[in-house]
């Protein structure tokens, strides 16, 4: 029932690498190898007793990412975050093993596992400043992205101010289904009762499922919406450039990763 023992051990593994390693474990008839494995186990138990559970979390399989980096490719935000996570865990494990109350001489059988971990605090710090989450690049990732988003916020405020003015004006309020500015096809619009569609000059972008409401982009905000769309294109290009730069930081370290 050796396979059942391996299954039981596998349940304690935090990473897919650990699970794969356990699946390949076999009993040894080499006395030196057996003694070394027993030493590793004993020292691992003592380390946990003295220093609590190691700060090890699950990690992504980065094989595809590394191949992309080796070909000087550009990674997604999600991929960069998963690589940063591995570097951060490695750093946490090194810190865990270098606590003042630990004498590394007591852990000679397992010390190499910690020493062999690759860390890069500079890359971790840069990624932390540049990435908010797997869908979002930080405003401060570059001066250009910061400027673009500042301008976007200013234009959005101007658009909302104009549209809210229409929603609550004595001229237009009676035409509105709701006093709500919304977005359709990436454009700011207002909900107009279908029977008054011709009373609000602008472009119809959508209609409610019932057909009772049309979503109109008034002429008054057409140029501002265009400007916002152009800034979105600029932002996308800048994000792509940022991702290229962040990916480039990893090019020299694919073997270490």
XYZ file of N, CA and C in Angstrom:
771
model
N 0.819 -1.219 0.000
C 0.000 0.000 0.000
C 0.853 1.269 0.000
N 2.017 1.176 -0.622
C 2.911 2.333 -0.677
C 2.245 3.522 -1.373
N 1.400 3.206 -2.365
C 0.716 4.288 -3.097
C -0.200 5.085 -2.180
N -0.789 4.405 -1.173
C -1.664 5.109 -0.238
C -0.861 6.056 0.657
N 0.360 5.636 0.990
C 1.242 6.507 1.776
C 1.577 7.764 0.965
N 1.892 7.564 -0.314
C 2.217 8.714 -1.171
C 1.018 9.652 -1.308
N -0.170 9.100 -1.439
C -1.379 9.931 -1.528
C -1.557 10.758 -0.258
N -1.308 10.127 0.886
C -1.448 10.832 2.164
C -0.446 11.975 2.267
N 0.790 11.716 1.843
C 1.826 12.766 1.877
C 1.475 13.893 0.912
N 0.974 13.514 -0.263
C 0.656 14.504 -1.297
C -0.352 15.532 -0.807
N -1.251 15.106 0.079
C -2.258 16.027 0.606
C -1.649 17.168 1.407
N -0.416 16.977 1.875
C 0.246 18.025 2.648
C 1.080 18.962 1.767
N 1.211 18.622 0.505
C 2.042 19.440 -0.395
C 1.300 20.714 -0.780
N 2.013 21.838 -0.739
C 1.403 23.126 -1.068
C 1.498 23.442 -2.567
N 2.469 22.849 -3.256
C 2.675 23.200 -4.662
C 2.560 21.966 -5.563
N 2.301 22.207 -6.831
C 2.241 21.113 -7.797
C 3.600 20.444 -7.930
N 4.672 21.199 -7.718
C 6.026 20.629 -7.784
C 6.200 19.598 -6.676
N 5.740 19.948 -5.463
C 5.817 19.016 -4.345
C 5.014 17.756 -4.613
N 3.813 17.927 -5.147
C 2.961 16.765 -5.439
C 3.618 15.857 -6.489
N 4.214 16.474 -7.519
C 4.896 15.685 -8.547
C 6.097 14.935 -7.958
N 6.811 15.600 -7.054
C 7.972 14.985 -6.415
C 7.555 13.774 -5.582
N 6.480 13.953 -4.822
C 5.987 12.851 -3.977
C 5.565 11.655 -4.832
N 4.925 11.924 -5.948
C 4.444 10.837 -6.813
C 5.588 9.975 -7.331
N 6.788 10.547 -7.392
C 7.945 9.821 -7.923
C 8.809 9.190 -6.831
N 8.435 9.389 -5.573
C 9.227 8.823 -4.476
C 9.199 7.290 -4.513
N 10.364 6.685 -4.276
C 10.453 5.235 -4.210
C 11.353 4.850 -3.027
N 11.093 3.716 -2.403
C 11.985 3.264 -1.330
C 13.398 3.046 -1.875
N 14.388 3.269 -1.036
C 15.781 3.136 -1.464
C 16.463 1.990 -0.722
N 17.409 1.357 -1.411
C 18.228 0.321 -0.785
C 19.646 0.819 -0.541
N 19.862 2.103 -0.817
C 21.169 2.732 -0.580
C 21.169 3.299 0.837
N 21.981 2.743 1.701
C 21.965 3.135 3.119
C 22.307 4.604 3.311
N 23.219 5.141 2.509
C 23.584 6.557 2.630
C 22.409 7.451 2.232
N 21.730 7.072 1.150
C 20.575 7.857 0.697
C 19.466 7.799 1.741
N 19.241 6.628 2.294
C 18.212 6.471 3.331
C 18.544 7.341 4.541
N 19.804 7.312 4.975
C 20.204 8.093 6.145
C 20.051 9.590 5.878
N 20.395 10.006 4.644
C 20.262 11.423 4.291
C 18.791 11.849 4.322
N 17.902 11.001 3.803
C 16.474 11.344 3.801
C 15.913 11.380 5.216
N 16.379 10.464 6.058
C 15.948 10.477 7.454
C 16.435 11.744 8.163
N 17.667 12.153 7.857
C 18.201 13.394 8.442
C 17.382 14.612 7.993
N 17.058 14.641 6.694
C 16.245 15.750 6.189
C 14.902 15.811 6.917
N 14.285 14.651 7.080
C 12.983 14.595 7.755
C 13.098 15.047 9.203
N 14.086 14.535 9.906
C 14.261 14.894 11.324
C 14.508 16.391 11.482
N 15.398 16.930 10.630
C 15.721 18.356 10.737
C 14.531 19.218 10.314
N 13.755 18.730 9.348
C 12.557 19.466 8.945
C 11.555 19.559 10.084
N 11.385 18.462 10.804
C 10.473 18.450 11.950
C 10.958 19.425 13.030
N 12.254 19.389 13.328
C 12.814 20.281 14.350
C 12.663 21.740 13.934
N 12.891 22.028 12.650
C 12.755 23.402 12.152
C 11.333 23.919 12.355
N 10.357 23.093 12.041
C 8.961 23.502 12.216
C 8.631 23.691 13.701
N 9.177 22.838 14.526
C 8.931 22.967 15.973
C 9.518 24.269 16.523
N 10.668 24.646 16.020
C 11.338 25.851 16.519
C 10.836 27.131 15.854
N 10.348 26.991 14.638
C 10.120 28.208 13.841
C 8.740 28.276 13.206
N 7.822 27.416 13.609
C 6.471 27.340 13.056
C 6.484 26.862 11.604
N 5.317 26.839 11.009
C 5.182 26.317 9.640
C 5.838 27.248 8.622
N 6.573 26.713 7.669
C 7.211 27.558 6.647
C 6.173 28.362 5.846
N 6.498 29.589 5.461
C 5.560 30.440 4.703
C 5.517 30.045 3.228
N 4.959 28.864 2.981
C 4.908 28.338 1.623
C 3.465 28.271 1.155
N 3.189 28.881 -0.003
C 1.841 28.872 -0.575
C 1.858 28.207 -1.943
N 0.679 27.977 -2.475
C 0.606 27.383 -3.813
C 1.164 28.356 -4.848
N 1.695 27.793 -5.914
C 2.258 28.605 -7.001
C 1.720 28.095 -8.336
N 1.765 28.972 -9.322
C 1.299 28.604 -10.657
C 2.392 27.835 -11.399
N 1.971 27.032 -12.362
C 2.918 26.381 -13.267
C 3.367 27.434 -14.279
N 4.629 27.830 -14.202
C 5.123 28.954 -15.020
C 5.883 28.488 -16.259
N 5.768 27.209 -16.596
C 6.523 26.666 -17.733
C 6.278 27.469 -19.014
N 5.022 27.751 -19.312
C 4.682 28.490 -20.541
C 5.239 29.904 -20.472
N 5.181 30.522 -19.286
C 5.686 31.881 -19.135
C 7.191 31.933 -19.400
N 7.903 30.931 -18.893
C 9.352 30.920 -19.064
C 9.730 30.768 -20.537
N 8.969 29.949 -21.256
C 9.240 29.790 -22.696
C 9.023 31.112 -23.427
N 7.994 31.833 -23.018
C 7.724 33.137 -23.623
C 8.862 34.111 -23.323
N 9.341 34.104 -22.086
C 10.451 34.986 -21.705
C 11.728 34.634 -22.454
N 11.965 33.347 -22.634
C 13.168 32.914 -23.361
C 13.134 33.389 -24.812
N 11.916 33.596 -25.342
C 11.759 34.122 -26.698
C 11.531 35.617 -26.720
N 11.876 36.293 -25.603
C 11.717 37.748 -25.466
C 10.270 38.188 -25.663
N 9.339 37.357 -25.209
C 7.923 37.687 -25.330
C 7.452 38.623 -24.229
N 6.231 39.110 -24.390
C 5.605 39.985 -23.395
C 4.545 39.193 -22.645
N 4.621 39.212 -21.323
C 3.688 38.459 -20.494
C 2.480 39.301 -20.107
N 1.404 38.625 -19.766
C 0.200 39.301 -19.282
C 0.411 39.776 -17.847
N -0.501 40.616 -17.380
C -0.421 41.079 -15.991
C -0.514 39.885 -15.044
N -1.433 38.964 -15.327
C -1.609 37.781 -14.482
C -0.327 36.959 -14.406
N 0.335 36.762 -15.535
C 1.577 35.988 -15.562
C 2.662 36.674 -14.738
N 2.777 37.985 -14.881
C 3.780 38.732 -14.121
C 3.511 38.626 -12.621
N 2.240 38.678 -12.237
C 1.887 38.550 -10.824
C 2.254 37.166 -10.286
N 2.053 36.129 -11.101
C 2.362 34.778 -10.643
C 3.869 34.568 -10.502
N 4.641 35.196 -11.365
C 6.098 35.137 -11.234
C 6.566 35.939 -10.021
N 5.952 37.079 -9.815
C 6.268 37.873 -8.622
C 5.953 37.090 -7.357
N 4.845 36.346 -7.380
C 4.442 35.546 -6.228
C 5.501 34.507 -5.876
N 6.080 33.885 -6.888
C 7.127 32.890 -6.660
C 8.362 33.545 -6.044
N 8.748 34.690 -6.578
C 9.903 35.416 -6.022
C 9.640 35.852 -4.582
N 8.392 36.268 -4.304
C 8.042 36.708 -2.954
C 8.071 35.533 -1.970
N 7.555 34.386 -2.399
C 7.578 33.200 -1.539
C 9.017 32.776 -1.264
N 9.857 32.820 -2.291
C 11.272 32.476 -2.099
C 11.917 33.394 -1.072
N 11.616 34.678 -1.171
C 12.154 35.645 -0.218
C 11.644 35.364 1.198
N 10.356 35.054 1.308
C 9.777 34.745 2.618
C 10.430 33.514 3.237
N 10.719 32.509 2.401
C 11.343 31.281 2.899
C 12.776 31.531 3.355
N 13.494 32.365 2.622
C 14.863 32.715 3.048
C 14.839 33.438 4.394
N 13.899 34.369 4.535
C 13.759 35.082 5.813
C 13.408 34.103 6.932
N 12.539 33.167 6.621
C 12.111 32.162 7.603
C 13.305 31.365 8.136
N 14.233 31.030 7.240
C 15.371 30.181 7.618
C 16.526 30.965 8.241
N 16.468 32.288 8.125
C 17.601 33.093 8.620
C 17.271 33.813 9.922
N 16.277 33.321 10.656
C 15.917 33.931 11.942
C 17.089 33.814 12.927
N 17.234 34.814 13.775
C 18.372 34.881 14.702
C 18.441 33.683 15.647
N 17.281 33.152 16.030
C 17.286 32.065 17.021
C 17.595 30.696 16.405
N 17.801 30.664 15.084
C 18.128 29.405 14.431
C 19.625 29.310 14.165
N 20.180 28.153 14.422
C 21.577 27.888 14.070
C 21.584 26.997 12.839
N 22.069 27.515 11.727
C 22.004 26.745 10.483
C 22.812 25.460 10.557
N 23.751 25.409 11.477
C 24.533 24.178 11.617
C 23.676 23.006 12.078
N 22.521 23.322 12.679
C 21.591 22.265 13.109
C 20.771 21.716 11.954
N 20.879 22.366 10.804
C 20.013 22.001 9.681
C 20.826 21.792 8.398
N 21.986 21.164 8.557
C 22.887 20.985 7.414
C 22.267 20.158 6.291
N 21.355 19.249 6.647
C 20.765 18.368 5.631
C 19.752 19.094 4.753
N 19.166 20.183 5.257
C 18.128 20.882 4.478
C 18.519 22.322 4.132
N 19.674 22.765 4.600
C 20.090 24.161 4.380
C 20.173 24.505 2.894
N 20.628 23.544 2.093
C 20.814 23.830 0.658
C 19.502 24.182 -0.031
N 18.386 23.618 0.459
C 17.091 23.922 -0.163
C 16.765 25.411 -0.040
N 17.119 25.992 1.087
C 16.881 27.423 1.296
C 17.926 28.273 0.581
N 19.184 27.815 0.617
C 20.254 28.580 -0.029
C 20.078 28.648 -1.539
N 19.484 27.613 -2.112
C 19.338 27.555 -3.573
C 18.177 28.395 -4.104
N 17.346 28.899 -3.212
C 16.220 29.725 -3.657
C 16.724 31.030 -4.259
N 16.152 31.383 -5.412
C 16.535 32.651 -6.065
C 15.581 33.757 -5.630
N 16.144 34.881 -5.214
C 15.317 36.037 -4.857
C 15.773 37.253 -5.653
N 14.852 38.183 -5.839
C 15.165 39.424 -6.549
C 14.263 40.527 -5.992
N 14.658 41.126 -4.868
C 13.820 42.153 -4.224
C 13.500 43.328 -5.138
N 14.426 43.672 -6.022
C 14.213 44.806 -6.927
C 13.033 44.571 -7.855
N 12.963 43.383 -8.448
C 11.864 43.052 -9.343
C 10.548 42.972 -8.574
N 10.572 42.354 -7.400
C 9.356 42.265 -6.577
C 8.830 43.661 -6.257
N 9.737 44.563 -5.882
C 9.338 45.936 -5.542
C 8.758 46.664 -6.753
N 9.423 46.527 -7.909
C 8.949 47.187 -9.133
C 7.574 46.675 -9.541
N 7.388 45.356 -9.480
C 6.091 44.768 -9.841
C 5.009 45.228 -8.874
N 5.351 45.317 -7.587
C 4.362 45.742 -6.582
C 3.897 47.169 -6.841
N 4.810 48.024 -7.278
C 4.469 49.423 -7.565
C 3.706 49.569 -8.876
N 3.927 48.631 -9.788
C 3.380 48.767 -11.144
C 2.056 48.060 -11.359
N 1.751 47.057 -10.526
C 0.572 46.224 -10.757
C -0.352 46.272 -9.540
N -1.627 46.569 -9.793
C -2.629 46.594 -8.717
C -3.217 45.206 -8.504
N -3.690 44.589 -9.591
C -4.219 43.224 -9.549
C -4.085 42.652 -10.957
N -4.598 41.450 -11.175
C -4.356 40.791 -12.460
C -5.081 41.443 -13.633
N -5.878 42.477 -13.370
C -6.557 43.199 -14.448
C -6.103 44.658 -14.567
N -5.263 45.110 -13.636
C -5.026 46.549 -13.538
C -3.551 46.898 -13.359
N -3.073 47.775 -14.247
C -1.750 48.387 -14.084
C -1.913 49.654 -13.249
N -1.002 49.885 -12.328
C -1.077 51.040 -11.436
C -0.916 52.351 -12.197
N -1.551 53.411 -11.679
C -1.377 54.752 -12.260
C 0.093 55.149 -12.274
N 0.824 54.723 -11.255
C 2.222 55.150 -11.088
C 3.214 54.242 -11.807
N 2.714 53.326 -12.645
C 3.622 52.433 -13.377
C 4.530 53.213 -14.322
N 4.039 54.355 -14.809
C 4.865 55.243 -15.634
C 4.283 56.648 -15.552
N 5.111 57.639 -15.831
C 4.630 59.025 -15.792
C 3.568 59.252 -16.866
N 3.715 58.560 -18.002
C 2.748 58.732 -19.085
C 1.389 58.146 -18.699
N 1.380 56.957 -18.092
C 0.103 56.360 -17.686
C -0.578 57.217 -16.628
N 0.231 57.805 -15.768
C -0.326 58.681 -14.729
C -0.988 59.901 -15.367
N -0.321 60.480 -16.377
C -0.864 61.656 -17.055
C -2.132 61.312 -17.835
N -2.112 60.171 -18.540
C -3.279 59.752 -19.329
C -4.490 59.577 -18.428
N -4.307 58.910 -17.313
C -5.444 58.641 -16.422
C -5.935 59.906 -15.722
N -5.023 60.814 -15.465
C -5.444 62.101 -14.896
C -6.344 62.826 -15.880
N -5.940 62.825 -17.157
C -6.748 63.469 -18.186
C -8.079 62.744 -18.385
N -8.048 61.417 -18.314
C -9.295 60.653 -18.435
C -10.286 61.029 -17.336
N -9.790 61.106 -16.107
C -10.682 61.444 -14.988
C -11.278 62.836 -15.156
N -10.464 63.763 -15.649
C -10.931 65.134 -15.850
C -12.043 65.161 -16.919
N -11.841 64.449 -18.023
C -12.836 64.436 -19.100
C -14.108 63.731 -18.641
N -13.952 62.620 -17.914
C -15.134 61.920 -17.393
C -15.957 62.832 -16.493
N -15.273 63.601 -15.652
C -15.980 64.555 -14.789
C -16.741 65.579 -15.618
N -16.092 66.081 -16.687
C -16.742 67.071 -17.555
C -17.968 66.479 -18.246
N -17.829 65.242 -18.730
C -18.949 64.581 -19.407
C -20.115 64.380 -18.442
N -19.810 63.843 -17.265
C -20.860 63.591 -16.274
C -21.555 64.895 -15.864
N -20.762 65.954 -15.736
C -21.347 67.244 -15.354
C -22.334 67.717 -16.417
N -21.935 67.594 -17.688
C -22.822 68.012 -18.775
C -24.090 67.160 -18.828
N -23.923 65.841 -18.723
C -25.074 64.944 -18.818
C -25.988 65.078 -17.605
N -25.412 65.216 -16.421
C -26.249 65.422 -15.232
C -27.027 66.728 -15.327
N -26.392 67.716 -15.948
C -27.085 68.992 -16.175
C -28.308 68.797 -17.043
N -28.171 67.938 -18.075
C -29.310 67.657 -18.950
C -30.391 66.860 -18.214
N -29.940 65.845 -17.437
C -30.898 64.991 -16.735
C -31.800 65.776 -15.791
N -31.240 66.809 -15.192
C -31.993 67.550 -14.176
C -32.509 68.903 -14.675
N -32.316 69.156 -15.964
C -32.788 70.436 -16.495
C -34.292 70.397 -16.737
N -34.904 71.543 -16.684
C -36.357 71.618 -16.920
C -36.697 71.245 -18.356
N -35.745 71.445 -19.262
C -35.987 71.152 -20.679
C -36.009 69.657 -20.956
N -35.045 68.939 -20.374
C -34.856 67.536 -20.738
C -35.349 66.516 -19.720
N -35.519 66.904 -18.475
C -35.816 65.919 -17.428
C -37.059 65.081 -17.739
N -38.044 65.699 -18.392
C -39.291 64.966 -18.691
C -39.099 63.894 -19.759
N -37.979 63.971 -20.485
C -37.717 62.979 -21.526
C -37.013 61.733 -20.981
N -36.506 61.817 -19.750
C -35.623 60.780 -19.222
C -36.388 59.635 -18.563
N -35.878 58.416 -18.773
C -36.435 57.255 -18.097
C -35.932 57.209 -16.653
N -34.643 57.515 -16.458
C -34.032 57.565 -15.124
C -33.046 58.723 -15.100
N -32.787 59.236 -13.900
C -31.756 60.278 -13.758
C -30.397 59.613 -13.559
N -29.952 58.905 -14.599
C -28.761 58.083 -14.456
C -27.888 58.163 -15.707
N -26.638 58.556 -15.512
C -25.662 58.527 -16.606
C -25.105 57.109 -16.675
N -25.058 56.539 -17.878
C -24.541 55.179 -18.020
C -23.598 55.105 -19.219
N -23.080 53.921 -19.485
C -22.107 53.746 -20.578
C -22.594 52.654 -21.512
N -22.535 52.928 -22.795
C -22.847 51.946 -23.822
C -21.792 52.041 -24.915
N -21.239 50.886 -25.296
C -20.199 50.841 -26.342
C -19.024 51.766 -26.015
N -18.730 51.875 -24.720
C -17.615 52.705 -24.298
C -17.889 54.193 -24.349
N -19.147 54.577 -24.549
C -19.527 56.000 -24.631
C -20.507 56.318 -23.508
N -20.375 57.506 -22.935
C -21.322 57.959 -21.907
C -22.636 58.363 -22.578
N -23.746 57.825 -22.032
C -25.066 58.077 -22.619
C -26.085 58.342 -21.507
N -27.279 58.749 -21.932
C -28.378 58.959 -20.979
C -29.600 58.164 -21.462
N -30.445 57.678 -20.508
C -31.608 56.865 -20.879
C -32.825 57.743 -21.202
N -33.248 57.699 -22.430
C -34.348 58.553 -22.895
C -35.557 57.679 -23.221
N -36.740 58.150 -22.832
C -37.971 57.432 -23.173
C -38.099 57.354 -24.701
N -38.463 56.194 -25.187
C -38.478 55.962 -26.633
C -39.316 56.988 -27.388
N -40.430 57.409 -26.793
C -41.316 58.340 -27.499
C -40.703 59.736 -27.645
N -39.612 60.006 -26.890
C -38.969 61.325 -26.961
C -37.590 61.257 -27.621
N -37.307 60.167 -28.291
C -35.967 59.984 -28.862
C -35.581 61.121 -29.809
N -36.555 61.667 -30.522
C -36.252 62.743 -31.469
C -36.080 64.095 -30.776
N -36.417 64.159 -29.488
C -36.303 65.430 -28.758
C -34.903 65.664 -28.200
N -34.107 64.610 -28.192
C -32.729 64.735 -27.690
C -31.783 64.477 -28.853
N -31.117 65.534 -29.316
C -30.218 65.405 -30.459
C -28.965 64.636 -30.062
N -28.707 63.556 -30.791
C -27.519 62.775 -30.491
C -27.559 61.429 -31.189
N -26.717 60.507 -30.707
C -26.549 59.214 -31.358
C -27.077 58.104 -30.450
N -27.922 57.250 -31.007
C -28.480 56.138 -30.238
C -27.482 54.972 -30.255
N -27.093 54.515 -29.073
C -26.132 53.418 -28.967
C -26.765 52.101 -28.547
N -27.944 52.159 -27.944
C -28.554 50.924 -27.471
C -30.026 51.169 -27.161
N -30.738 50.071 -26.943
C -32.156 50.153 -26.586
C -32.435 49.092 -25.528
N -33.320 49.386 -24.598
C -33.671 48.410 -23.567
C -34.378 47.222 -24.191
N -34.375 46.083 -23.495
C -34.999 44.871 -24.037
C -36.485 45.064 -24.304
N -37.102 45.932 -23.514
C -38.537 46.200 -23.714
C -38.784 47.183 -24.849
N -37.742 47.895 -25.271
C -37.883 48.895 -26.318
C -38.398 50.229 -25.824
N -38.611 50.355 -24.524
C -39.187 51.597 -23.984
C -38.138 52.672 -23.711
N -36.857 52.273 -23.731
C -35.779 53.220 -23.429
C -34.695 53.134 -24.493
N -34.248 54.291 -24.959
C -33.097 54.342 -25.868
C -31.962 55.069 -25.149
N -30.739 54.615 -25.389
C -29.573 55.211 -24.736
C -28.861 56.112 -25.742
N -28.954 57.410 -25.485
C -28.504 58.416 -26.443
C -27.245 59.123 -25.941
N -26.309 59.292 -26.855
C -25.126 60.121 -26.600
C -25.422 61.515 -27.165
N -25.711 62.471 -26.305
C -26.046 63.809 -26.812
C -24.880 64.453 -27.568
N -25.234 65.280 -28.542
C -24.227 65.998 -29.321
C -23.277 66.775 -28.405
N -23.801 67.254 -27.286
C -23.015 68.104 -26.380
C -21.779 67.403 -25.827
N -21.797 66.057 -25.766
C -20.643 65.340 -25.204
C -19.930 64.497 -26.250
N -20.308 64.662 -27.511
C -19.724 63.824 -28.573
C -18.208 64.004 -28.645
N -17.742 65.243 -28.697
C -16.298 65.488 -28.800
C -15.550 65.002 -27.565
N -16.164 65.181 -26.400
C -15.516 64.724 -25.169
C -15.423 63.196 -25.138
N -16.482 62.522 -25.585
C -16.434 61.062 -25.664
C -15.361 60.591 -26.637
N -15.211 61.307 -27.759
C -14.150 60.982 -28.718
C -12.775 61.121 -28.083
N -12.607 62.222 -27.342
C -11.333 62.455 -26.684
C -11.037 61.345 -25.675
N -12.072 60.911 -24.971
C -11.919 59.829 -23.996
C -11.544 58.520 -24.697
N -12.155 58.260 -25.841
C -11.832 57.050 -26.613
C -10.388 57.067 -27.094
N -9.932 58.226 -27.539
C -8.534 58.354 -27.978
C -7.572 58.123 -26.823
N -7.943 58.623 -25.652
C -7.097 58.405 -24.471
C -7.069 56.936 -24.079
N -8.185 56.228 -24.297
C -8.225 54.797 -24.003
C -7.244 54.039 -24.890
N -7.186 54.447 -26.166
C -6.226 53.828 -27.089
C -4.804 54.119 -26.624
N -4.549 55.372 -26.242
C -3.231 55.745 -25.726
C -2.872 54.921 -24.493
N -3.862 54.764 -23.615
C -3.618 54.006 -22.383
C -3.280 52.550 -22.695
N -4.019 51.941 -23.616
C -3.755 50.549 -23.983
C -2.349 50.374 -24.542
N -1.924 51.313 -25.372
C -0.572 51.259 -25.930
C 0.481 51.411 -24.835
N 0.216 52.305 -23.884
C 1.153 52.518 -22.785
C 1.218 51.284 -21.873
N 0.077 50.656 -21.641
C 0.057 49.439 -20.827
C 0.871 48.340 -21.504
N 0.723 48.220 -22.811
C 1.500 47.226 -23.550
C 2.998 47.498 -23.416
N 3.372 48.780 -23.485
C 4.791 49.137 -23.334
C 5.286 48.811 -21.922
N 4.453 49.080 -20.920
C 4.820 48.788 -19.530
C 5.003 47.282 -19.340
N 4.090 46.492 -19.904
C 4.198 45.035 -19.786
C 5.455 44.513 -20.471
N 5.814 45.128 -21.596
C 7.056 44.746 -22.277
C 8.261 45.030 -21.380
N 8.257 46.199 -20.762
C 9.378 46.578 -19.888
C 9.465 45.669 -18.663
N 8.309 45.381 -18.054
C 8.310 44.515 -16.870
C 8.741 43.098 -17.242
N 8.274 42.616 -18.397
C 8.693 41.289 -18.854
C 10.199 41.269 -19.114
N 10.701 42.367 -19.676
C 12.129 42.457 -19.986
C 13.010 42.347 -18.759
N 12.498 42.771 -17.615
C 13.282 42.652 -16.373
C 13.564 41.196 -16.024
N 12.705 40.287 -16.518
C 12.849 38.866 -16.177
C 13.686 38.083 -17.187
N 13.937 38.662 -18.354
C 14.653 37.937 -19.398
C 15.959 37.300 -18.910
N 16.776 37.999 -18.113
C 18.064 37.407 -17.714
C 17.948 36.307 -16.662
N 16.735 36.080 -16.125
C 16.624 35.225 -14.944
C 15.725 34.006 -15.141
N 15.539 33.583 -16.393
C 14.623 32.474 -16.634
C 15.140 31.176 -15.977
N 16.447 30.939 -15.999
C 16.988 29.720 -15.377
C 16.781 29.759 -13.871
N 17.009 30.912 -13.277
C 16.830 31.038 -11.829
C 15.366 30.814 -11.433
N 14.470 31.372 -12.252
C 13.047 31.197 -11.965
C 12.625 29.743 -12.118
